[in-house]
PDB file of C-alpha atoms in Angstrom:
ATOM      1  CA  MET A  24      24.742 -66.094 -51.948  1.00 80.00           C
ATOM      2  CA  ALA A  25      21.828 -64.205 -53.567  1.00 88.00           C
ATOM      3  CA  LYS A  26      19.207 -62.989 -51.129  1.00 89.00           C
ATOM      4  CA  THR A  27      16.531 -61.514 -53.418  1.00 93.00           C
ATOM      5  CA  LEU A  28      15.851 -64.149 -56.086  1.00 92.00           C
ATOM      6  CA  ALA A  29      12.867 -65.549 -54.206  1.00 89.00           C
ATOM      7  CA  LEU A  30      11.305 -62.218 -53.268  1.00 91.00           C
ATOM      8  CA  PRO A  31       7.890 -61.263 -54.744  1.00 93.00           C
ATOM      9  CA  LYS A  32       7.697 -58.497 -57.338  1.00 91.00           C
ATOM     10  CA  GLU A  33       5.849 -56.154 -54.957  1.00 91.00           C
ATOM     11  CA  GLN A  34       8.704 -56.260 -52.458  1.00 94.00           C
ATOM     12  CA  LEU A  35      11.337 -55.728 -55.148  1.00 92.00           C
ATOM     13  CA  VAL A  36       9.431 -52.711 -56.459  1.00 90.00           C
ATOM     14  CA  LYS A  37       9.236 -51.252 -52.962  1.00 92.00           C
ATOM     15  CA  GLN A  38      12.962 -51.762 -52.406  1.00 93.00           C
ATOM     16  CA  ALA A  39      13.825 -50.175 -55.758  1.00 92.00           C
ATOM     17  CA  LEU A  40      11.662 -47.134 -55.050  1.00 92.00           C
ATOM     18  CA  THR A  41      13.292 -46.644 -51.662  1.00 94.00           C
ATOM     19  CA  GLN A  42      16.734 -46.923 -53.217  1.00 94.00           C
ATOM     20  CA  MET A  43      15.857 -44.410 -55.954  1.00 92.00           C
ATOM     21  CA  GLN A  44      14.534 -41.972 -53.378  1.00 92.00           C
ATOM     22  CA  ASN A  45      17.715 -42.212 -51.328  1.00 92.00           C
ATOM     23  CA  THR A  46      20.247 -42.394 -54.167  1.00 94.00           C
ATOM     24  CA  LEU A  47      19.169 -40.258 -57.137  1.00 92.00           C
ATOM     25  CA  ALA A  48      20.391 -36.708 -56.627  1.00 89.00           C
ATOM     26  CA  ASP A  49      18.267 -33.598 -57.102  1.00 91.00           C
ATOM     27  CA  ASN A  50      19.565 -30.705 -59.196  1.00 95.00           C
ATOM     28  CA  THR A  51      20.180 -27.196 -57.870  1.00 96.00           C
ATOM     29  CA  TRP A  52      19.200 -25.078 -60.873  1.00 98.00           C
ATOM     30  CA  THR A  53      16.729 -22.232 -60.440  1.00 98.00           C
ATOM     31  CA  ASP A  54      13.345 -22.364 -62.168  1.00 98.00           C
ATOM     32  CA  ARG A  55      14.599 -19.858 -64.734  1.00 98.00           C
ATOM     33  CA  GLN A  56      17.606 -22.040 -65.475  1.00 98.00           C
ATOM     34  CA  LYS A  57      15.478 -25.172 -65.702  1.00 98.00           C
ATOM     35  CA  LEU A  58      13.145 -23.442 -68.162  1.00 98.00           C
ATOM     36  CA  ALA A  59      16.093 -22.331 -70.289  1.00 98.00           C
ATOM     37  CA  LEU A  60      17.502 -25.860 -70.179  1.00 98.00           C
ATOM     38  CA  THR A  61      14.092 -27.216 -71.186  1.00 98.00           C
ATOM     39  CA  CYS A  62      14.023 -24.919 -74.221  1.00 97.00           C
ATOM     40  CA  ARG A  63      17.445 -26.167 -75.333  1.00 97.00           C
ATOM     41  CA  ILE A  64      16.587 -29.825 -74.638  1.00 98.00           C
ATOM     42  CA  LEU A  65      13.422 -29.601 -76.717  1.00 97.00           C
ATOM     43  CA  PHE A  66      15.214 -27.713 -79.481  1.00 96.00           C
ATOM     44  CA  GLU A  67      17.717 -30.561 -79.800  1.00 96.00           C
ATOM     45  CA  ASN A  68      15.000 -33.221 -79.778  1.00 95.00           C
ATOM     46  CA  GLY A  69      12.714 -32.209 -82.607  1.00 93.00           C
ATOM     47  CA  HIS A  70      10.400 -29.707 -80.912  1.00 95.00           C
ATOM     48  CA  ASP A  71      11.727 -26.691 -82.764  1.00 91.00           C
ATOM     49  CA  SER A  72       9.216 -25.141 -85.172  1.00 89.00           C
ATOM     50  CA  GLY A  73      10.494 -21.628 -85.712  1.00 89.00           C
ATOM     51  CA  LEU A  74       8.726 -19.301 -83.300  1.00 90.00           C
ATOM     52  CA  ALA A  75       5.810 -21.660 -82.643  1.00 92.00           C
ATOM     53  CA  GLY A  76       5.258 -23.051 -79.172  1.00 94.00           C
ATOM     54  CA  GLN A  77       5.415 -21.757 -75.637  1.00 95.00           C
ATOM     55  CA  ILE A  78       7.008 -22.982 -72.426  1.00 96.00           C
ATOM     56  CA  THR A  79       5.815 -21.543 -69.130  1.00 98.00           C
ATOM     57  CA  ALA A  80       6.216 -22.125 -65.404  1.00 98.00           C
ATOM     58  CA  ARG A  81       4.414 -20.539 -62.484  1.00 98.00           C
ATOM     59  CA  GLY A  82       6.075 -17.407 -61.153  1.00 97.00           C
ATOM     60  CA  PRO A  83       6.746 -16.215 -57.618  1.00 97.00           C
ATOM     61  CA  GLN A  84       3.282 -14.675 -57.155  1.00 97.00           C
ATOM     62  CA  PRO A  85      -0.135 -16.240 -57.846  1.00 96.00           C
ATOM     63  CA  GLY A  86      -1.344 -15.497 -61.357  1.00 96.00           C
ATOM     64  CA  THR A  87       2.174 -14.975 -62.740  1.00 98.00           C
ATOM     65  CA  TYR A  88       4.375 -17.186 -64.870  1.00 97.00           C
ATOM     66  CA  TYR A  89       7.673 -17.194 -66.727  1.00 98.00           C
ATOM     67  CA  THR A  90       7.781 -17.580 -70.502  1.00 98.00           C
ATOM     68  CA  GLN A  91      10.051 -16.857 -73.441  1.00 96.00           C
ATOM     69  CA  GLN A  92      10.075 -13.700 -75.542  1.00 96.00           C
ATOM     70  CA  LEU A  93       8.258 -13.769 -78.860  1.00 96.00           C
ATOM     71  CA  GLY A  94      10.913 -13.525 -81.564  1.00 96.00           C
ATOM     72  CA  LEU A  95      13.451 -15.826 -79.918  1.00 97.00           C
ATOM     73  CA  GLY A  96      13.825 -19.470 -80.854  1.00 96.00           C
ATOM     74  CA  PHE A  97      14.143 -22.214 -78.247  1.00 96.00           C
ATOM     75  CA  ASP A  98      17.897 -22.309 -78.922  1.00 96.00           C
ATOM     76  CA  GLU A  99      18.214 -18.635 -77.950  1.00 97.00           C
ATOM     77  CA  ILE A 100      16.485 -18.782 -74.570  1.00 97.00           C
ATOM     78  CA  THR A 101      18.562 -18.086 -71.471  1.00 98.00           C
ATOM     79  CA  ALA A 102      17.661 -17.779 -67.813  1.00 98.00           C
ATOM     80  CA  SER A 103      18.098 -14.004 -68.033  1.00 97.00           C
ATOM     81  CA  ASN A 104      16.010 -13.275 -71.143  1.00 97.00           C
ATOM     82  CA  LEU A 105      12.847 -15.001 -69.901  1.00 98.00           C
ATOM     83  CA  LEU A 106       9.826 -12.820 -69.180  1.00 98.00           C
ATOM     84  CA  LEU A 107       7.626 -12.766 -66.090  1.00 98.00           C
ATOM     85  CA  VAL A 108       4.012 -12.060 -67.084  1.00 98.00           C
ATOM     86  CA  ASN A 109       0.571 -12.010 -65.491  1.00 97.00           C
ATOM     87  CA  GLU A 110      -2.632 -13.648 -66.748  1.00 96.00           C
ATOM     88  CA  ASP A 111      -3.292 -10.671 -69.033  1.00 95.00           C
ATOM     89  CA  LEU A 112       0.182 -11.202 -70.557  1.00 96.00           C
ATOM     90  CA  ASP A 113       1.430  -7.894 -69.177  1.00 97.00           C
ATOM     91  CA  VAL A 114       5.212  -8.026 -68.766  1.00 98.00           C
ATOM     92  CA  LEU A 115       6.146  -7.684 -65.092  1.00 98.00           C
ATOM     93  CA  ALA A 116       9.863  -8.310 -65.522  1.00 98.00           C
ATOM     94  CA  GLY A 117      12.080  -8.555 -68.581  1.00 97.00           C
ATOM     95  CA  HIS A 118      12.062  -6.961 -72.010  1.00 96.00           C
ATOM     96  CA  GLY A 119      10.027  -7.847 -75.079  1.00 96.00           C
ATOM     97  CA  MET A 120       6.595  -9.371 -75.515  1.00 97.00           C
ATOM     98  CA  PRO A 121       5.249 -12.856 -74.822  1.00 96.00           C
ATOM     99  CA  ASN A 122       3.625 -14.994 -77.492  1.00 94.00           C
ATOM    100  CA  PRO A 123      -0.086 -13.986 -77.603  1.00 93.00           C
ATOM    101  CA  ALA A 124      -0.937 -17.709 -77.694  1.00 90.00           C
ATOM    102  CA  ASN A 125       0.238 -17.895 -74.079  1.00 92.00           C
ATOM    103  CA  ARG A 126      -3.281 -16.850 -73.148  1.00 93.00           C
ATOM    104  CA  PHE A 127      -4.526 -20.437 -73.013  1.00 93.00           C
ATOM    105  CA  HIS A 128      -1.818 -21.281 -70.457  1.00 96.00           C
ATOM    106  CA  SER A 129      -3.646 -19.026 -67.978  1.00 95.00           C
ATOM    107  CA  TRP A 130      -6.759 -21.132 -68.419  1.00 95.00           C
ATOM    108  CA  VAL A 131      -4.881 -24.375 -67.845  1.00 97.00           C
ATOM    109  CA  TYR A 132      -3.180 -23.021 -64.723  1.00 97.00           C
ATOM    110  CA  ARG A 133      -6.528 -21.870 -63.346  1.00 97.00           C
ATOM    111  CA  ALA A 134      -8.128 -25.253 -64.009  1.00 97.00           C
ATOM    112  CA  ARG A 135      -5.186 -27.300 -62.710  1.00 98.00           C
ATOM    113  CA  PRO A 136      -3.652 -26.126 -59.409  1.00 98.00           C
ATOM    114  CA  ASP A 137      -1.383 -29.197 -59.523  1.00 98.00           C
ATOM    115  CA  VAL A 138       0.294 -27.994 -62.737  1.00 98.00           C
ATOM    116  CA  ASN A 139       3.390 -25.826 -62.347  1.00 98.00           C
ATOM    117  CA  CYS A 140       4.793 -26.047 -65.876  1.00 98.00           C
ATOM    118  CA  ILE A 141       3.199 -26.175 -69.345  1.00 98.00           C
ATOM    119  CA  ILE A 142       4.963 -27.037 -72.598  1.00 98.00           C
ATOM    120  CA  HIS A 143       3.194 -26.503 -75.911  1.00 97.00           C
ATOM    121  CA  THR A 144       5.100 -27.400 -79.088  1.00 97.00           C
ATOM    122  CA  HIS A 145       4.582 -28.555 -82.666  1.00 97.00           C
ATOM    123  CA  PRO A 146       7.181 -31.359 -83.050  1.00 97.00           C
ATOM    124  CA  THR A 147       7.276 -33.163 -86.386  1.00 97.00           C
ATOM    125  CA  HIS A 148       5.809 -36.554 -85.485  1.00 98.00           C
ATOM    126  CA  VAL A 149       3.154 -35.139 -83.150  1.00 98.00           C
ATOM    127  CA  ALA A 150       2.159 -32.659 -85.855  1.00 97.00           C
ATOM    128  CA  ALA A 151       1.992 -35.434 -88.469  1.00 97.00           C
ATOM    129  CA  LEU A 152      -0.133 -37.642 -86.224  1.00 97.00           C
ATOM    130  CA  SER A 153      -2.392 -34.684 -85.419  1.00 97.00           C
ATOM    131  CA  MET A 154      -3.184 -34.360 -89.126  1.00 97.00           C
ATOM    132  CA  LEU A 155      -4.764 -37.819 -89.073  1.00 97.00           C
ATOM    133  CA  GLU A 156      -7.196 -36.854 -86.276  1.00 96.00           C
ATOM    134  CA  VAL A 157      -6.431 -40.007 -84.305  1.00 95.00           C
ATOM    135  CA  PRO A 158      -5.594 -40.231 -80.577  1.00 97.00           C
ATOM    136  CA  LEU A 159      -2.199 -41.209 -79.266  1.00 98.00           C
ATOM    137  CA  GLN A 160      -1.937 -44.978 -78.775  1.00 98.00           C
ATOM    138  CA  ILE A 161       0.296 -46.162 -75.938  1.00 98.00           C
ATOM    139  CA  SER A 162       1.435 -49.694 -76.643  1.00 97.00           C
ATOM    140  CA  HIS A 163       5.056 -49.831 -75.490  1.00 97.00           C
ATOM    141  CA  MET A 164       6.510 -50.019 -71.984  1.00 96.00           C
ATOM    142  CA  ASP A 165       8.730 -46.939 -72.339  1.00 96.00           C
ATOM    143  CA  LEU A 166       5.713 -44.802 -73.225  1.00 97.00           C
ATOM    144  CA  CYS A 167       3.558 -45.861 -70.284  1.00 97.00           C
ATOM    145  CA  PRO A 168       3.869 -42.606 -68.306  1.00 97.00           C
ATOM    146  CA  LEU A 169       1.324 -41.494 -70.923  1.00 98.00           C
ATOM    147  CA  TYR A 170      -0.860 -44.598 -70.566  1.00 98.00           C
ATOM    148  CA  ASP A 171      -4.426 -43.356 -70.005  1.00 97.00           C
ATOM    149  CA  ASP A 172      -2.802 -39.987 -69.325  1.00 98.00           C
ATOM    150  CA  CYS A 173      -2.961 -38.258 -72.722  1.00 98.00           C
ATOM    151  CA  ALA A 174      -6.177 -36.547 -73.761  1.00 98.00           C
ATOM    152  CA  PHE A 175      -7.255 -35.827 -77.340  1.00 98.00           C
ATOM    153  CA  LEU A 176      -8.874 -32.737 -78.859  1.00 97.00           C
ATOM    154  CA  GLU A 177     -10.309 -33.775 -82.224  1.00 93.00           C
ATOM    155  CA  GLY A 178     -11.721 -30.436 -83.356  1.00 86.00           C
ATOM    156  CA  TRP A 179      -9.222 -27.711 -84.224  1.00 84.00           C
ATOM    157  CA  PRO A 180     -10.410 -24.382 -82.755  1.00 81.00           C
ATOM    158  CA  GLY A 181      -8.047 -22.263 -84.844  1.00 77.00           C
ATOM    159  CA  VAL A 182      -5.261 -20.015 -83.601  1.00 78.00           C
ATOM    160  CA  PRO A 183      -5.283 -20.287 -79.777  1.00 75.00           C
ATOM    161  CA  VAL A 184      -5.105 -16.597 -78.896  1.00 78.00           C
ATOM    162  CA  GLY A 185      -8.664 -16.193 -77.597  1.00 77.00           C
ATOM    163  CA  ASN A 186     -10.258 -17.002 -74.280  1.00 87.00           C
ATOM    164  CA  GLU A 187     -12.576 -19.462 -76.031  1.00 86.00           C
ATOM    165  CA  GLU A 188      -9.607 -21.612 -77.030  1.00 87.00           C
ATOM    166  CA  GLY A 189      -8.228 -21.462 -73.507  1.00 89.00           C
ATOM    167  CA  GLY A 190     -11.421 -22.844 -72.029  1.00 91.00           C
ATOM    168  CA  LEU A 191     -11.679 -25.506 -74.733  1.00 93.00           C
ATOM    169  CA  ILE A 192      -8.107 -26.760 -74.365  1.00 94.00           C
ATOM    170  CA  ALA A 193      -8.175 -26.702 -70.555  1.00 95.00           C
ATOM    171  CA  GLY A 194     -11.479 -28.584 -70.572  1.00 96.00           C
ATOM    172  CA  ALA A 195     -10.242 -31.209 -73.034  1.00 97.00           C
ATOM    173  CA  LEU A 196      -7.054 -31.738 -71.031  1.00 98.00           C
ATOM    174  CA  GLY A 197      -9.089 -32.517 -67.919  1.00 98.00           C
ATOM    175  CA  ASP A 198      -6.950 -34.274 -65.326  1.00 98.00           C
ATOM    176  CA  LYS A 199      -4.464 -35.732 -67.833  1.00 98.00           C
ATOM    177  CA  ARG A 200      -0.768 -34.935 -68.032  1.00 98.00           C
ATOM    178  CA  ALA A 201      -0.791 -34.282 -71.779  1.00 98.00           C
ATOM    179  CA  ILE A 202      -3.046 -33.724 -74.756  1.00 98.00           C
ATOM    180  CA  LEU A 203      -2.736 -34.253 -78.506  1.00 98.00           C
ATOM    181  CA  LEU A 204      -4.310 -31.344 -80.397  1.00 97.00           C
ATOM    182  CA  SER A 205      -5.602 -32.194 -83.878  1.00 96.00           C
ATOM    183  CA  HIS A 206      -4.060 -30.188 -86.720  1.00 95.00           C
ATOM    184  CA  HIS A 207      -1.922 -28.430 -84.152  1.00 95.00           C
ATOM    185  CA  GLY A 208       0.549 -30.055 -81.756  1.00 96.00           C
ATOM    186  CA  GLN A 209       0.888 -31.198 -78.181  1.00 98.00           C
ATOM    187  CA  LEU A 210       0.604 -29.827 -74.678  1.00 97.00           C
ATOM    188  CA  SER A 211       2.446 -31.425 -71.766  1.00 98.00           C
ATOM    189  CA  THR A 212       2.150 -30.498 -68.109  1.00 98.00           C
ATOM    190  CA  GLY A 213       3.960 -31.284 -64.912  1.00 98.00           C
ATOM    191  CA  GLY A 214       3.981 -30.659 -61.214  1.00 98.00           C
ATOM    192  CA  THR A 215       7.606 -29.709 -61.857  1.00 98.00           C
ATOM    193  CA  ILE A 216       9.502 -28.309 -64.821  1.00 98.00           C
ATOM    194  CA  GLU A 217      11.437 -31.563 -64.974  1.00 98.00           C
ATOM    195  CA  GLU A 218       8.273 -33.632 -65.293  1.00 98.00           C
ATOM    196  CA  ALA A 219       6.777 -31.449 -68.024  1.00 98.00           C
ATOM    197  CA  CYS A 220      10.019 -31.602 -70.013  1.00 98.00           C
ATOM    198  CA  VAL A 221      10.192 -35.398 -69.810  1.00 98.00           C
ATOM    199  CA  ILE A 222       6.519 -35.769 -70.769  1.00 98.00           C
ATOM    200  CA  ALA A 223       7.029 -33.489 -73.786  1.00 98.00           C
ATOM    201  CA  GLN A 224       9.993 -35.591 -74.876  1.00 97.00           C
ATOM    202  CA  LEU A 225       7.940 -38.736 -74.429  1.00 98.00           C
ATOM    203  CA  ILE A 226       4.877 -37.648 -76.404  1.00 98.00           C
ATOM    204  CA  GLU A 227       6.981 -36.866 -79.487  1.00 98.00           C
ATOM    205  CA  ARG A 228       8.656 -40.291 -79.243  1.00 98.00           C
ATOM    206  CA  ALA A 229       5.238 -41.901 -78.805  1.00 98.00           C
ATOM    207  CA  ALA A 230       3.917 -40.196 -81.928  1.00 98.00           C
ATOM    208  CA  ARG A 231       6.976 -41.267 -83.929  1.00 98.00           C
ATOM    209  CA  LEU A 232       6.635 -44.892 -82.811  1.00 98.00           C
ATOM    210  CA  GLN A 233       2.899 -44.864 -83.531  1.00 98.00           C
ATOM    211  CA  LEU A 234       3.435 -43.651 -87.076  1.00 98.00           C
ATOM    212  CA  LEU A 235       6.134 -46.281 -87.631  1.00 98.00           C
ATOM    213  CA  ALA A 236       3.946 -49.054 -86.222  1.00 98.00           C
ATOM    214  CA  MET A 237       0.892 -47.932 -88.218  1.00 97.00           C
ATOM    215  CA  SER A 238       2.948 -48.079 -91.411  1.00 97.00           C
ATOM    216  CA  ALA A 239       3.816 -51.710 -90.687  1.00 97.00           C
ATOM    217  CA  GLY A 240       0.489 -53.063 -89.478  1.00 97.00           C
ATOM    218  CA  THR A 241      -2.149 -52.798 -86.774  1.00 97.00           C
ATOM    219  CA  ILE A 242      -1.023 -51.666 -83.331  1.00 97.00           C
ATOM    220  CA  LYS A 243      -1.807 -54.247 -80.674  1.00 97.00           C
ATOM    221  CA  PRO A 244      -2.971 -52.909 -77.292  1.00 97.00           C
ATOM    222  CA  ILE A 245      -1.199 -53.751 -74.065  1.00 97.00           C
ATOM    223  CA  ILE A 246      -3.058 -55.242 -71.111  1.00 98.00           C
ATOM    224  CA  PRO A 247      -4.631 -52.318 -69.195  1.00 97.00           C
ATOM    225  CA  GLU A 248      -3.518 -53.507 -65.749  1.00 97.00           C
ATOM    226  CA  LEU A 249       0.067 -53.781 -66.956  1.00 96.00           C
ATOM    227  CA  GLY A 250      -0.131 -50.397 -68.634  1.00 97.00           C
ATOM    228  CA  ARG A 251      -1.283 -48.801 -65.398  1.00 96.00           C
ATOM    229  CA  GLU A 252       1.421 -50.654 -63.458  1.00 95.00           C
ATOM    230  CA  ALA A 253       4.125 -49.376 -65.812  1.00 95.00           C
ATOM    231  CA  HIS A 254       2.625 -45.870 -65.669  1.00 96.00           C
ATOM    232  CA  ASP A 255       2.908 -45.767 -61.899  1.00 94.00           C
ATOM    233  CA  TRP A 256       6.379 -47.341 -61.915  1.00 92.00           C
ATOM    234  CA  ILE A 257       7.933 -44.871 -64.378  1.00 93.00           C
ATOM    235  CA  ALA A 258       5.932 -41.676 -63.729  1.00 93.00           C
ATOM    236  CA  ARG A 259       7.584 -40.693 -60.459  1.00 93.00           C
ATOM    237  CA  PRO A 260       9.229 -37.388 -59.511  1.00 93.00           C
ATOM    238  CA  LYS A 261      12.644 -38.940 -58.856  1.00 94.00           C
ATOM    239  CA  ARG A 262      12.695 -40.677 -62.221  1.00 95.00           C
ATOM    240  CA  HIS A 263      11.515 -37.544 -64.024  1.00 96.00           C
ATOM    241  CA  ALA A 264      14.237 -35.542 -62.280  1.00 96.00           C
ATOM    242  CA  ALA A 265      16.898 -38.113 -63.137  1.00 96.00           C
ATOM    243  CA  ALA A 266      15.835 -38.142 -66.802  1.00 97.00           C
ATOM    244  CA  PHE A 267      15.815 -34.331 -66.913  1.00 98.00           C
ATOM    245  CA  ASN A 268      19.286 -34.199 -65.369  1.00 97.00           C
ATOM    246  CA  TYR A 269      20.533 -36.566 -68.074  1.00 97.00           C
ATOM    247  CA  TYR A 270      19.008 -34.484 -70.858  1.00 97.00           C
ATOM    248  CA  ALA A 271      20.508 -31.384 -69.249  1.00 97.00           C
ATOM    249  CA  ARG A 272      24.004 -32.897 -69.104  1.00 97.00           C
ATOM    250  CA  GLN A 273      23.717 -33.801 -72.783  1.00 95.00           C
ATOM    251  CA  ASN A 274      22.740 -30.285 -73.768  1.00 95.00           C
ATOM    252  CA  LEU A 275      25.066 -28.350 -71.493  1.00 96.00           C
ATOM    253  CA  ARG A 276      27.980 -29.634 -73.581  1.00 95.00           C
ATOM    254  CA  GLN A 277      26.949 -27.188 -76.298  1.00 94.00           C
ATOM    255  CA  HIS A 278      24.330 -24.960 -74.647  1.00 96.00           C
ATOM    256  CA  ALA A 279      26.042 -23.887 -71.397  1.00 95.00           C
ATOM    257  CA  ASP A 280      25.160 -20.262 -72.205  1.00 96.00           C
ATOM    258  CA  CYS A 281      21.496 -20.961 -71.410  1.00 97.00           C
ATOM    259  CA  LEU A 282      22.222 -20.829 -67.670  1.00 97.00           C
ATOM    260  CA  ASN A 283      23.282 -17.174 -67.849  1.00 97.00           C
TER     261      ASN A 283
END
């Protein structure tokens, strides 16, 4: 005999959240390993653009963060070849040099104490949408973690290696999880590496769907209250972690070396 078919939606949501919290397992990878996994995940999902893009996560001391070496592609990053740098991009541990464009990450970290990971890439569909100078439109349930949570920088400031660009990008991001950068790419953030990785995956899918929908007609908006409801339902640490773990399992079949 079914016991839940007459329950209100609010109670079912509460029960599901409790079950997710108690059932979905956390991973045991180190931050270095999760960053290397993130590089491989993004490489396999359209974020590769040669040497463009940076992925960082806060390091063990304030004002430090891990990042990849300039000269290595996302598919070459391992836990052991990551660099630890300070806000001046001085290398504190590791060999090689960081991407000079990492400078704007320091500005975002300073402005957003809640952010522990930043992903900046130039994936194909995000880059194409950025050329149109139009904001990201969230009009599908799956994309709702970005509903009212993706900023837009319309003016391109040029190569982001200066402090001016850092202040501009951090200011435009505001309190959002992500930002679409005109004529450039995307920036995704997270309180965890897992969250930032999932958001980066999502923004590229959102851009692809937007371009497809725009080619077929006019995108219809979703009801704001329902968009916010879906945002809060999907954008939860346990769900981000579960999605990351799935992406990691997919990629470890051919990228197990990244954990070394």
